[in-house]
Amino acid sequence: MMRSCRKRLVSFVCAVAFCSVPALAAAQPYIYPDKGQSPQQQESDKGQCYMWAVQQTGFDPANPQVAMAPPPQPWQQQQPQSPQGGMFRGAAGGAALGAVGGAIGGDAGKGAAIGAGVGALFGGIRRMRWEEQQQLQQMQTQQHQQSYMAQQQGAMSQGRSNYERAFGACMAGRGYTVR
């Protein structure tokens, strides 16, 4: 007697939980009792099939979750150090080197000016390359996150589909037509 009441209570609670989720109410299948089952029996069968389908598939439509590793976070990836100084640092280094080269050639000022120009050019190029790498890395991170979301949605859809097949099979086994 006590076991029967407990079983009915569990079935009722599951059926209420199943029917109370708004997203599920719209996606509920049509169920016809082929053997003239009473409304109480229908609710009991729905609750038991709900629990069985969740157990079989690992997907609970009342609490849809998919077990996947989280996407890589941008702050977890190694960020290359930005070049310090860019054009100015390159110009200063180039000027110093040019001055040494110019002093050897007889005109330190002219060598320093040429060195500063070349150093600034290379410093600017180094800075542009770093910025391009940053943009590329940001685009790759966004692509990874979009791919992760697509995988998540696909896994969710597959889980729901498996659950619906299991629920339908259980209900059909209990004498219902499920569409």
Backbone as JSON Lines, residues from 0, in Angstrom:
{"i":0,"aa":"M","n":[0.83,-1.19,0.0],"ca":[0.0,0.0,0.0],"c":[0.87,1.26,0.0]}
{"i":1,"aa":"M","n":[1.82,1.29,0.92],"ca":[2.71,2.46,1.03],"c":[3.55,2.61,-0.23]}
{"i":2,"aa":"R","n":[4.02,1.48,-0.77],"ca":[4.84,1.51,-1.97],"c":[4.04,2.03,-3.15]}
{"i":3,"aa":"S","n":[2.8,1.66,-3.27],"ca":[1.93,2.11,-4.35],"c":[1.68,3.62,-4.27]}
{"i":4,"aa":"C","n":[1.45,4.13,-3.06],"ca":[1.25,5.58,-2.88],"c":[2.51,6.35,-3.24]}
{"i":5,"aa":"R","n":[3.63,5.81,-2.81],"ca":[4.9,6.47,-3.09],"c":[5.16,6.5,-4.61]}
{"i":6,"aa":"K","n":[4.89,5.38,-5.28],"ca":[5.09,5.29,-6.72],"c":[4.18,6.28,-7.45]}
{"i":7,"aa":"R","n":[2.95,6.39,-7.01],"ca":[2.02,7.35,-7.62],"c":[2.47,8.78,-7.39]}
{"i":8,"aa":"L","n":[2.95,9.06,-6.19],"ca":[3.42,10.41,-5.87],"c":[4.62,10.78,-6.74]}
{"i":9,"aa":"V","n":[5.56,9.87,-6.88],"ca":[6.73,10.13,-7.73],"c":[6.29,10.35,-9.17]}
{"i":10,"aa":"S","n":[5.39,9.52,-9.65],"ca":[4.9,9.66,-11.02],"c":[4.19,10.99,-11.21]}
{"i":11,"aa":"F","n":[3.38,11.36,-10.23],"ca":[2.65,12.62,-10.31],"c":[3.61,13.81,-10.33]}
{"i":12,"aa":"V","n":[4.59,13.8,-9.45],"ca":[5.56,14.9,-9.38],"c":[6.33,15.01,-10.7]}
{"i":13,"aa":"C","n":[6.73,13.88,-11.25],"ca":[7.45,13.91,-12.52],"c":[6.56,14.43,-13.65]}
{"i":14,"aa":"A","n":[5.32,13.99,-13.65],"ca":[4.4,14.45,-14.7],"c":[4.15,15.95,-14.58]}
{"i":15,"aa":"V","n":[3.98,16.45,-13.35],"ca":[3.78,17.88,-13.15],"c":[5.02,18.65,-13.58]}
{"i":16,"aa":"A","n":[6.2,18.14,-13.22],"ca":[7.44,18.81,-13.62],"c":[7.57,18.81,-15.13]}
{"i":17,"aa":"F","n":[7.21,17.7,-15.76],"ca":[7.3,17.58,-17.21],"c":[6.36,18.56,-17.89]}
{"i":18,"aa":"C","n":[5.17,18.71,-17.37],"ca":[4.16,19.56,-18.01],"c":[4.3,21.03,-17.65]}
{"i":19,"aa":"S","n":[5.05,21.33,-16.59],"ca":[5.11,22.72,-16.14],"c":[6.21,23.53,-16.81]}
{"i":20,"aa":"V","n":[7.11,22.9,-17.5],"ca":[8.19,23.62,-18.17],"c":[7.64,24.18,-19.48]}
{"i":21,"aa":"P","n":[7.62,25.51,-19.66],"ca":[7.01,26.11,-20.84],"c":[7.59,25.62,-22.16]}
{"i":22,"aa":"A","n":[8.91,25.46,-22.24],"ca":[9.51,25.02,-23.5],"c":[9.07,23.62,-23.85]}
{"i":23,"aa":"L","n":[8.82,22.8,-22.82],"ca":[8.4,21.45,-23.09],"c":[6.93,21.39,-23.47]}
{"i":24,"aa":"A","n":[6.15,22.28,-22.94],"ca":[4.73,22.27,-23.25],"c":[4.53,22.46,-24.75]}
{"i":25,"aa":"A","n":[5.32,23.28,-25.38],"ca":[5.2,23.51,-26.81],"c":[5.72,22.32,-27.61]}
{"i":26,"aa":"A","n":[6.68,21.59,-27.04],"ca":[7.32,20.5,-27.77],"c":[6.75,19.13,-27.39]}
{"i":27,"aa":"Q","n":[5.71,19.09,-26.56],"ca":[5.16,17.81,-26.12],"c":[4.56,17.05,-27.3]}
{"i":28,"aa":"P","n":[4.79,15.75,-27.32],"ca":[4.18,14.96,-28.38],"c":[2.69,14.73,-28.1]}
{"i":29,"aa":"Y","n":[1.99,14.38,-29.13],"ca":[0.6,14.0,-28.97],"c":[0.57,12.54,-28.55]}
{"i":30,"aa":"I","n":[-0.19,12.24,-27.5],"ca":[-0.23,10.89,-26.96],"c":[-1.69,10.44,-26.91]}
{"i":31,"aa":"Y","n":[-1.95,9.31,-27.55],"ca":[-3.32,8.77,-27.56],"c":[-3.32,7.42,-26.84]}
{"i":32,"aa":"P","n":[-4.23,7.26,-25.86],"ca":[-4.3,5.99,-25.13],"c":[-5.04,4.93,-25.95]}
{"i":33,"aa":"D","n":[-4.31,4.02,-26.59],"ca":[-4.91,2.98,-27.44],"c":[-5.74,1.98,-26.65]}
{"i":34,"aa":"K","n":[-5.42,1.77,-25.4],"ca":[-6.09,0.74,-24.6],"c":[-7.09,1.34,-23.61]}
{"i":35,"aa":"G","n":[-7.5,2.58,-23.85],"ca":[-8.49,3.22,-22.98],"c":[-7.99,3.5,-21.58]}
{"i":36,"aa":"Q","n":[-6.72,3.81,-21.44],"ca":[-6.16,4.1,-20.12],"c":[-6.84,5.33,-19.53]}
{"i":37,"aa":"S","n":[-7.02,5.31,-18.21],"ca":[-7.65,6.45,-17.52],"c":[-6.69,7.63,-17.5]}
{"i":38,"aa":"P","n":[-7.2,8.84,-17.28],"ca":[-6.3,10.0,-17.17],"c":[-5.24,9.82,-16.08]}
{"i":39,"aa":"Q","n":[-5.62,9.2,-14.96],"ca":[-4.65,8.97,-13.89],"c":[-3.55,8.02,-14.36]}
{"i":40,"aa":"Q","n":[-3.97,6.95,-15.07],"ca":[-2.98,6.0,-15.58],"c":[-2.08,6.66,-16.62]}
{"i":41,"aa":"Q","n":[-2.66,7.53,-17.44],"ca":[-1.87,8.24,-18.44],"c":[-0.79,9.09,-17.78]}
{"i":42,"aa":"E","n":[-1.17,9.82,-16.74],"ca":[-0.19,10.66,-16.03],"c":[0.88,9.82,-15.37]}
{"i":43,"aa":"S","n":[0.48,8.71,-14.79],"ca":[1.45,7.81,-14.16],"c":[2.42,7.27,-15.21]}
{"i":44,"aa":"D","n":[1.89,6.83,-16.35],"ca":[2.75,6.31,-17.41],"c":[3.68,7.38,-17.96]}
{"i":45,"aa":"K","n":[3.17,8.59,-18.13],"ca":[4.02,9.69,-18.62],"c":[5.18,9.94,-17.65]}
{"i":46,"aa":"G","n":[4.87,9.98,-16.37],"ca":[5.91,10.23,-15.36],"c":[6.95,9.13,-15.35]}
{"i":47,"aa":"Q","n":[6.51,7.88,-15.42],"ca":[7.45,6.76,-15.41],"c":[8.29,6.73,-16.69]}
{"i":48,"aa":"C","n":[7.65,7.03,-17.83],"ca":[8.4,7.06,-19.09],"c":[9.37,8.23,-19.13]}
{"i":49,"aa":"Y","n":[8.97,9.35,-18.53],"ca":[9.87,10.51,-18.44],"c":[11.14,10.1,-17.7]}
{"i":50,"aa":"M","n":[10.96,9.47,-16.52],"ca":[12.13,9.08,-15.73],"c":[12.96,8.04,-16.48]}
{"i":51,"aa":"W","n":[12.32,7.09,-17.14],"ca":[13.04,6.06,-17.87],"c":[13.83,6.65,-19.03]}
{"i":52,"aa":"A","n":[13.21,7.56,-19.77],"ca":[13.88,8.18,-20.91],"c":[15.08,9.01,-20.45]}
{"i":53,"aa":"V","n":[14.95,9.72,-19.35],"ca":[16.08,10.49,-18.8],"c":[17.2,9.54,-18.4]}
{"i":54,"aa":"Q","n":[16.83,8.44,-17.75],"ca":[17.84,7.46,-17.32],"c":[18.55,6.83,-18.53]}
{"i":55,"aa":"Q","n":[17.8,6.54,-19.58],"ca":[18.37,5.88,-20.75],"c":[19.27,6.81,-21.56]}
{"i":56,"aa":"T","n":[18.85,8.07,-21.69],"ca":[19.56,8.98,-22.58],"c":[20.54,9.92,-21.87]}
{"i":57,"aa":"G","n":[20.33,10.11,-20.58],"ca":[21.17,11.07,-19.86],"c":[20.77,12.51,-20.14]}
{"i":58,"aa":"F","n":[19.65,12.72,-20.82],"ca":[19.18,14.06,-21.15],"c":[17.86,14.3,-20.43]}
{"i":59,"aa":"D","n":[17.79,15.38,-19.68],"ca":[16.58,15.75,-18.95],"c":[16.03,17.03,-19.56]}
{"i":60,"aa":"P","n":[14.91,16.95,-20.28],"ca":[14.38,18.15,-20.92],"c":[13.95,19.24,-19.94]}
{"i":61,"aa":"A","n":[13.71,18.86,-18.69],"ca":[13.37,19.87,-17.68],"c":[14.61,20.61,-17.21]}
{"i":62,"aa":"N","n":[15.78,20.03,-17.43],"ca":[17.05,20.64,-17.04],"c":[18.08,20.32,-18.12]}
{"i":63,"aa":"P","n":[17.9,20.88,-19.33],"ca":[18.77,20.49,-20.45],"c":[20.2,20.98,-20.27]}
{"i":64,"aa":"Q","n":[21.09,20.02,-20.17],"ca":[22.52,20.34,-20.06],"c":[23.27,19.33,-20.91]}
{"i":65,"aa":"V","n":[24.37,19.77,-21.45],"ca":[25.22,18.9,-22.25],"c":[26.6,18.92,-21.62]}
{"i":66,"aa":"A","n":[27.15,17.73,-21.41],"ca":[28.48,17.64,-20.8],"c":[29.55,17.84,-21.86]}
{"i":67,"aa":"M","n":[30.08,19.05,-21.93],"ca":[31.17,19.37,-22.85],"c":[32.17,20.25,-22.12]}
{"i":68,"aa":"A","n":[33.39,20.15,-22.53],"ca":[34.41,21.02,-21.95],"c":[34.11,22.46,-22.32]}
{"i":69,"aa":"P","n":[34.37,23.39,-21.42],"ca":[34.12,24.8,-21.74],"c":[35.05,25.29,-22.84]}
{"i":70,"aa":"P","n":[34.62,26.32,-23.56],"ca":[35.49,26.84,-24.63],"c":[36.72,27.49,-24.04]}
{"i":71,"aa":"P","n":[37.8,27.55,-24.82],"ca":[39.0,28.22,-24.31],"c":[38.72,29.7,-24.1]}
{"i":72,"aa":"Q","n":[39.16,30.2,-22.97],"ca":[38.95,31.61,-22.65],"c":[40.12,32.42,-23.2]}
{"i":73,"aa":"P","n":[39.83,33.62,-23.71],"ca":[40.91,34.43,-24.28],"c":[42.02,34.72,-23.29]}
{"i":74,"aa":"W","n":[41.7,34.88,-22.03],"ca":[42.73,35.23,-21.06],"c":[43.57,34.0,-20.69]}
{"i":75,"aa":"Q","n":[43.16,32.79,-21.09],"ca":[43.94,31.61,-20.8],"c":[45.01,31.38,-21.87]}
{"i":76,"aa":"Q","n":[44.85,32.01,-23.0],"ca":[45.82,31.85,-24.07],"c":[47.0,32.78,-23.82]}
{"i":77,"aa":"Q","n":[48.18,32.35,-24.25],"ca":[49.35,33.18,-24.04],"c":[49.34,34.36,-24.99]}
{"i":78,"aa":"Q","n":[49.47,35.52,-24.43],"ca":[49.51,36.75,-25.22],"c":[50.97,37.12,-25.45]}
{"i":79,"aa":"P","n":[51.36,37.3,-26.7],"ca":[52.73,37.75,-26.94],"c":[52.89,39.19,-26.45]}
{"i":80,"aa":"Q","n":[54.08,39.48,-25.97],"ca":[54.36,40.83,-25.48],"c":[54.36,41.81,-26.65]}
{"i":81,"aa":"S","n":[53.71,42.94,-26.43],"ca":[53.72,43.95,-27.48],"c":[55.12,44.54,-27.58]}
{"i":82,"aa":"P","n":[55.54,44.87,-28.79],"ca":[56.87,45.48,-28.93],"c":[56.88,46.83,-28.22]}
{"i":83,"aa":"Q","n":[57.87,47.04,-27.41],"ca":[57.97,48.28,-26.64],"c":[58.6,49.37,-27.5]}
{"i":84,"aa":"G","n":[57.92,50.5,-27.58],"ca":[58.49,51.66,-28.24],"c":[58.18,51.8,-29.71]}
{"i":85,"aa":"G","n":[58.04,50.7,-30.42],"ca":[57.69,50.76,-31.83],"c":[58.68,51.58,-32.64]}
{"i":86,"aa":"M","n":[58.16,52.6,-33.33],"ca":[59.0,53.41,-34.22],"c":[60.06,54.18,-33.46]}
{"i":87,"aa":"F","n":[59.72,54.73,-32.29],"ca":[60.67,55.58,-31.56],"c":[61.85,54.77,-31.04]}
{"i":88,"aa":"R","n":[61.54,53.6,-30.51],"ca":[62.63,52.76,-30.02],"c":[63.49,52.3,-31.2]}
{"i":89,"aa":"G","n":[62.83,51.93,-32.31],"ca":[63.58,51.53,-33.5],"c":[64.43,52.67,-34.03]}
{"i":90,"aa":"A","n":[63.89,53.88,-33.99],"ca":[64.63,55.04,-34.48],"c":[65.85,55.3,-33.6]}
{"i":91,"aa":"A","n":[65.64,55.2,-32.28],"ca":[66.77,55.46,-31.37],"c":[67.87,54.43,-31.57]}
{"i":92,"aa":"G","n":[67.47,53.15,-31.65],"ca":[68.47,52.09,-31.87],"c":[69.15,52.26,-33.22]}
{"i":93,"aa":"G","n":[68.35,52.59,-34.23],"ca":[68.91,52.78,-35.57],"c":[69.84,53.96,-35.62]}
{"i":94,"aa":"A","n":[69.5,55.03,-34.91],"ca":[70.36,56.22,-34.9],"c":[71.69,55.9,-34.25]}
{"i":95,"aa":"A","n":[71.65,55.17,-33.15],"ca":[72.9,54.82,-32.46],"c":[73.77,53.96,-33.36]}
{"i":96,"aa":"L","n":[73.12,52.97,-33.98],"ca":[73.89,52.1,-34.87],"c":[74.4,52.88,-36.09]}
{"i":97,"aa":"G","n":[73.53,53.76,-36.62],"ca":[73.93,54.57,-37.77],"c":[75.05,55.53,-37.43]}
{"i":98,"aa":"A","n":[75.02,56.07,-36.23],"ca":[76.08,57.0,-35.81],"c":[77.42,56.27,-35.76]}
{"i":99,"aa":"V","n":[77.39,55.04,-35.25],"ca":[78.63,54.26,-35.19],"c":[79.12,53.98,-36.62]}
{"i":100,"aa":"G","n":[78.18,53.53,-37.46],"ca":[78.56,53.26,-38.85],"c":[79.01,54.52,-39.57]}
{"i":101,"aa":"G","n":[78.3,55.65,-39.32],"ca":[78.66,56.92,-39.95],"c":[80.0,57.42,-39.48]}
{"i":102,"aa":"A","n":[80.31,57.21,-38.19],"ca":[81.61,57.65,-37.65],"c":[82.73,56.89,-38.34]}
{"i":103,"aa":"I","n":[82.49,55.63,-38.6],"ca":[83.51,54.84,-39.3],"c":[83.68,55.38,-40.72]}
{"i":104,"aa":"G","n":[82.55,55.77,-41.35],"ca":[82.59,56.29,-42.72],"c":[82.97,57.75,-42.78]}
{"i":105,"aa":"G","n":[83.04,58.44,-41.67],"ca":[83.47,59.82,-41.67],"c":[82.36,60.82,-41.41]}
{"i":106,"aa":"D","n":[81.08,60.45,-41.36],"ca":[80.0,61.42,-41.1],"c":[78.98,60.77,-40.17]}
{"i":107,"aa":"A","n":[79.22,60.93,-38.85],"ca":[78.38,60.32,-37.83],"c":[76.95,60.86,-37.9]}
{"i":108,"aa":"G","n":[76.77,62.16,-38.18],"ca":[75.42,62.77,-38.24],"c":[74.58,62.17,-39.35]}
{"i":109,"aa":"K","n":[75.2,62.05,-40.52],"ca":[74.47,61.49,-41.66],"c":[74.13,60.02,-41.4]}
{"i":110,"aa":"G","n":[75.06,59.29,-40.82],"ca":[74.83,57.88,-40.48],"c":[73.73,57.74,-39.45]}
{"i":111,"aa":"A","n":[73.71,58.66,-38.47],"ca":[72.67,58.62,-37.43],"c":[71.3,58.89,-38.04]}
{"i":112,"aa":"A","n":[71.21,59.84,-38.95],"ca":[69.94,60.17,-39.59],"c":[69.43,58.99,-40.42]}
{"i":113,"aa":"I","n":[70.3,58.39,-41.18],"ca":[69.9,57.22,-41.98],"c":[69.5,56.08,-41.05]}
{"i":114,"aa":"G","n":[70.3,55.85,-40.03],"ca":[69.99,54.78,-39.06],"c":[68.67,55.02,-38.36]}
{"i":115,"aa":"A","n":[68.38,56.29,-38.02],"ca":[67.11,56.61,-37.35],"c":[65.94,56.3,-38.28]}
{"i":116,"aa":"G","n":[66.06,56.66,-39.54],"ca":[64.98,56.4,-40.5],"c":[64.74,54.91,-40.69]}
{"i":117,"aa":"V","n":[65.81,54.16,-40.87],"ca":[65.7,52.71,-41.05],"c":[65.17,52.06,-39.77]}
{"i":118,"aa":"G","n":[65.66,52.49,-38.63],"ca":[65.19,51.94,-37.35],"c":[63.72,52.22,-37.12]}
{"i":119,"aa":"A","n":[63.29,53.44,-37.45],"ca":[61.87,53.78,-37.29],"c":[61.02,52.91,-38.22]}
{"i":120,"aa":"L","n":[61.49,52.7,-39.42],"ca":[60.77,51.86,-40.38],"c":[60.62,50.44,-39.84]}
{"i":121,"aa":"F","n":[61.72,49.85,-39.38],"ca":[61.65,48.49,-38.86],"c":[60.84,48.41,-37.57]}
{"i":122,"aa":"G","n":[60.93,49.43,-36.73],"ca":[60.12,49.46,-35.51],"c":[58.63,49.53,-35.83]}
{"i":123,"aa":"G","n":[58.3,50.35,-36.82],"ca":[56.89,50.45,-37.25],"c":[56.39,49.14,-37.85]}
{"i":124,"aa":"I","n":[57.23,48.49,-38.64],"ca":[56.85,47.19,-39.23],"c":[56.63,46.15,-38.14]}
{"i":125,"aa":"R","n":[57.55,46.12,-37.17],"ca":[57.41,45.17,-36.07],"c":[56.11,45.41,-35.31]}
{"i":126,"aa":"R","n":[55.77,46.66,-35.09],"ca":[54.53,47.01,-34.38],"c":[53.3,46.59,-35.2]}
{"i":127,"aa":"M","n":[53.33,46.82,-36.52],"ca":[52.19,46.44,-37.37],"c":[52.02,44.92,-37.37]}
{"i":128,"aa":"R","n":[53.12,44.19,-37.44],"ca":[53.03,42.72,-37.41],"c":[52.41,42.24,-36.11]}
{"i":129,"aa":"W","n":[52.8,42.83,-35.01],"ca":[52.25,42.46,-33.71],"c":[50.75,42.73,-33.67]}
{"i":130,"aa":"E","n":[50.32,43.9,-34.19],"ca":[48.89,44.22,-34.21],"c":[48.12,43.26,-35.1]}
{"i":131,"aa":"E","n":[48.71,42.87,-36.23],"ca":[48.06,41.89,-37.11],"c":[47.92,40.55,-36.41]}
{"i":132,"aa":"Q","n":[48.94,40.14,-35.68],"ca":[48.87,38.89,-34.92],"c":[47.77,38.95,-33.86]}
{"i":133,"aa":"Q","n":[47.65,40.11,-33.22],"ca":[46.6,40.27,-32.2],"c":[45.22,40.15,-32.84]}
{"i":134,"aa":"Q","n":[45.03,40.79,-33.99],"ca":[43.74,40.71,-34.67],"c":[43.44,39.29,-35.12]}
{"i":135,"aa":"L","n":[44.43,38.6,-35.64],"ca":[44.27,37.22,-36.08],"c":[43.9,36.33,-34.89]}
{"i":136,"aa":"Q","n":[44.58,36.53,-33.78],"ca":[44.3,35.74,-32.59],"c":[42.89,36.0,-32.07]}
{"i":137,"aa":"Q","n":[42.46,37.25,-32.13],"ca":[41.12,37.6,-31.69],"c":[40.07,36.94,-32.6]}
{"i":138,"aa":"M","n":[40.32,36.94,-33.91],"ca":[39.39,36.31,-34.85],"c":[39.34,34.8,-34.61]}
{"i":139,"aa":"Q","n":[40.49,34.19,-34.34],"ca":[40.52,32.75,-34.09],"c":[39.76,32.42,-32.81]}
{"i":140,"aa":"T","n":[39.9,33.24,-31.8],"ca":[39.17,33.02,-30.54],"c":[37.67,33.1,-30.8]}
{"i":141,"aa":"Q","n":[37.24,34.09,-31.56],"ca":[35.81,34.22,-31.88],"c":[35.33,33.01,-32.68]}
{"i":142,"aa":"Q","n":[36.14,32.53,-33.62],"ca":[35.75,31.35,-34.4],"c":[35.64,30.12,-33.51]}
{"i":143,"aa":"H","n":[36.57,29.97,-32.56],"ca":[36.52,28.84,-31.63],"c":[35.25,28.9,-30.78]}
{"i":144,"aa":"Q","n":[34.91,30.09,-30.32],"ca":[33.71,30.24,-29.49],"c":[32.45,29.96,-30.3]}
{"i":145,"aa":"Q","n":[32.41,30.42,-31.56],"ca":[31.25,30.14,-32.41],"c":[31.15,28.65,-32.7]}
{"i":146,"aa":"S","n":[32.27,28.01,-32.94],"ca":[32.28,26.57,-33.18],"c":[31.8,25.83,-31.95]}
{"i":147,"aa":"Y","n":[32.24,26.26,-30.78],"ca":[31.83,25.65,-29.52],"c":[30.31,25.78,-29.35]}
{"i":148,"aa":"M","n":[29.79,26.96,-29.64],"ca":[28.34,27.17,-29.5],"c":[27.57,26.27,-30.47]}
{"i":149,"aa":"A","n":[28.06,26.12,-31.68],"ca":[27.4,25.25,-32.66],"c":[27.44,23.79,-32.18]}
{"i":150,"aa":"Q","n":[28.56,23.38,-31.63],"ca":[28.66,22.02,-31.09],"c":[27.7,21.83,-29.92]}
{"i":151,"aa":"Q","n":[27.62,22.84,-29.07],"ca":[26.73,22.8,-27.91],"c":[25.27,22.66,-28.37]}
{"i":152,"aa":"Q","n":[24.89,23.45,-29.36],"ca":[23.52,23.38,-29.86],"c":[23.24,22.04,-30.53]}
{"i":153,"aa":"G","n":[24.2,21.53,-31.27],"ca":[24.04,20.22,-31.91],"c":[23.9,19.11,-30.88]}
{"i":154,"aa":"A","n":[24.71,19.15,-29.84],"ca":[24.63,18.14,-28.79],"c":[23.3,18.25,-28.04]}
{"i":155,"aa":"M","n":[22.83,19.48,-27.84],"ca":[21.54,19.69,-27.16],"c":[20.41,19.11,-28.01]}
{"i":156,"aa":"S","n":[20.46,19.39,-29.3],"ca":[19.45,18.88,-30.22],"c":[19.47,17.36,-30.27]}
{"i":157,"aa":"Q","n":[20.65,16.79,-30.31],"ca":[20.79,15.33,-30.33],"c":[20.26,14.71,-29.04]}
{"i":158,"aa":"G","n":[20.58,15.34,-27.9],"ca":[20.08,14.86,-26.61],"c":[18.57,14.88,-26.55]}
{"i":159,"aa":"R","n":[17.98,15.98,-27.0],"ca":[16.52,16.1,-27.0],"c":[15.89,15.05,-27.93]}
{"i":160,"aa":"S","n":[16.49,14.86,-29.1],"ca":[15.98,13.88,-30.05],"c":[16.04,12.46,-29.46]}
{"i":161,"aa":"N","n":[17.14,12.12,-28.83],"ca":[17.28,10.81,-28.2],"c":[16.25,10.64,-27.08]}
{"i":162,"aa":"Y","n":[16.07,11.68,-26.28],"ca":[15.09,11.62,-25.2],"c":[13.69,11.39,-25.78]}
{"i":163,"aa":"E","n":[13.32,12.14,-26.82],"ca":[11.98,12.01,-27.39],"c":[11.75,10.62,-27.96]}
{"i":164,"aa":"R","n":[12.78,10.03,-28.58],"ca":[12.65,8.66,-29.1],"c":[12.45,7.67,-27.95]}
{"i":165,"aa":"A","n":[13.23,7.83,-26.88],"ca":[13.11,6.92,-25.73],"c":[11.74,7.07,-25.06]}
{"i":166,"aa":"F","n":[11.3,8.3,-24.88],"ca":[9.99,8.54,-24.26],"c":[8.89,7.93,-25.12]}
{"i":167,"aa":"G","n":[8.96,8.13,-26.43],"ca":[7.96,7.57,-27.33],"c":[7.96,6.05,-27.31]}
{"i":168,"aa":"A","n":[9.14,5.44,-27.25],"ca":[9.23,3.98,-27.2],"c":[8.61,3.45,-25.92]}
{"i":169,"aa":"C","n":[8.87,4.11,-24.82],"ca":[8.32,3.7,-23.53],"c":[6.79,3.8,-23.55]}
{"i":170,"aa":"M","n":[6.28,4.92,-24.04],"ca":[4.83,5.12,-24.08],"c":[4.18,4.12,-25.03]}
{"i":171,"aa":"A","n":[4.82,3.85,-26.16],"ca":[4.28,2.87,-27.11],"c":[4.25,1.49,-26.46]}
{"i":172,"aa":"G","n":[5.26,1.16,-25.69],"ca":[5.3,-0.12,-24.99],"c":[4.2,-0.25,-23.94]}
{"i":173,"aa":"R","n":[3.68,0.86,-23.49],"ca":[2.61,0.85,-22.49],"c":[1.22,0.98,-23.13]}
{"i":174,"aa":"G","n":[1.18,0.94,-24.45],"ca":[-0.12,0.93,-25.12],"c":[-0.62,2.29,-25.57]}
{"i":175,"aa":"Y","n":[0.28,3.18,-25.97],"ca":[-0.11,4.51,-26.45],"c":[0.4,4.72,-27.87]}
{"i":176,"aa":"T","n":[-0.3,5.54,-28.6],"ca":[0.21,6.02,-29.89],"c":[0.83,7.38,-29.63]}
{"i":177,"aa":"V","n":[2.07,7.57,-30.05],"ca":[2.79,8.81,-29.8],"c":[3.22,9.41,-31.13]}
{"i":178,"aa":"R","n":[2.85,10.66,-31.36],"ca":[3.24,11.37,-32.6],"c":[3.81,12.72,-32.26]}
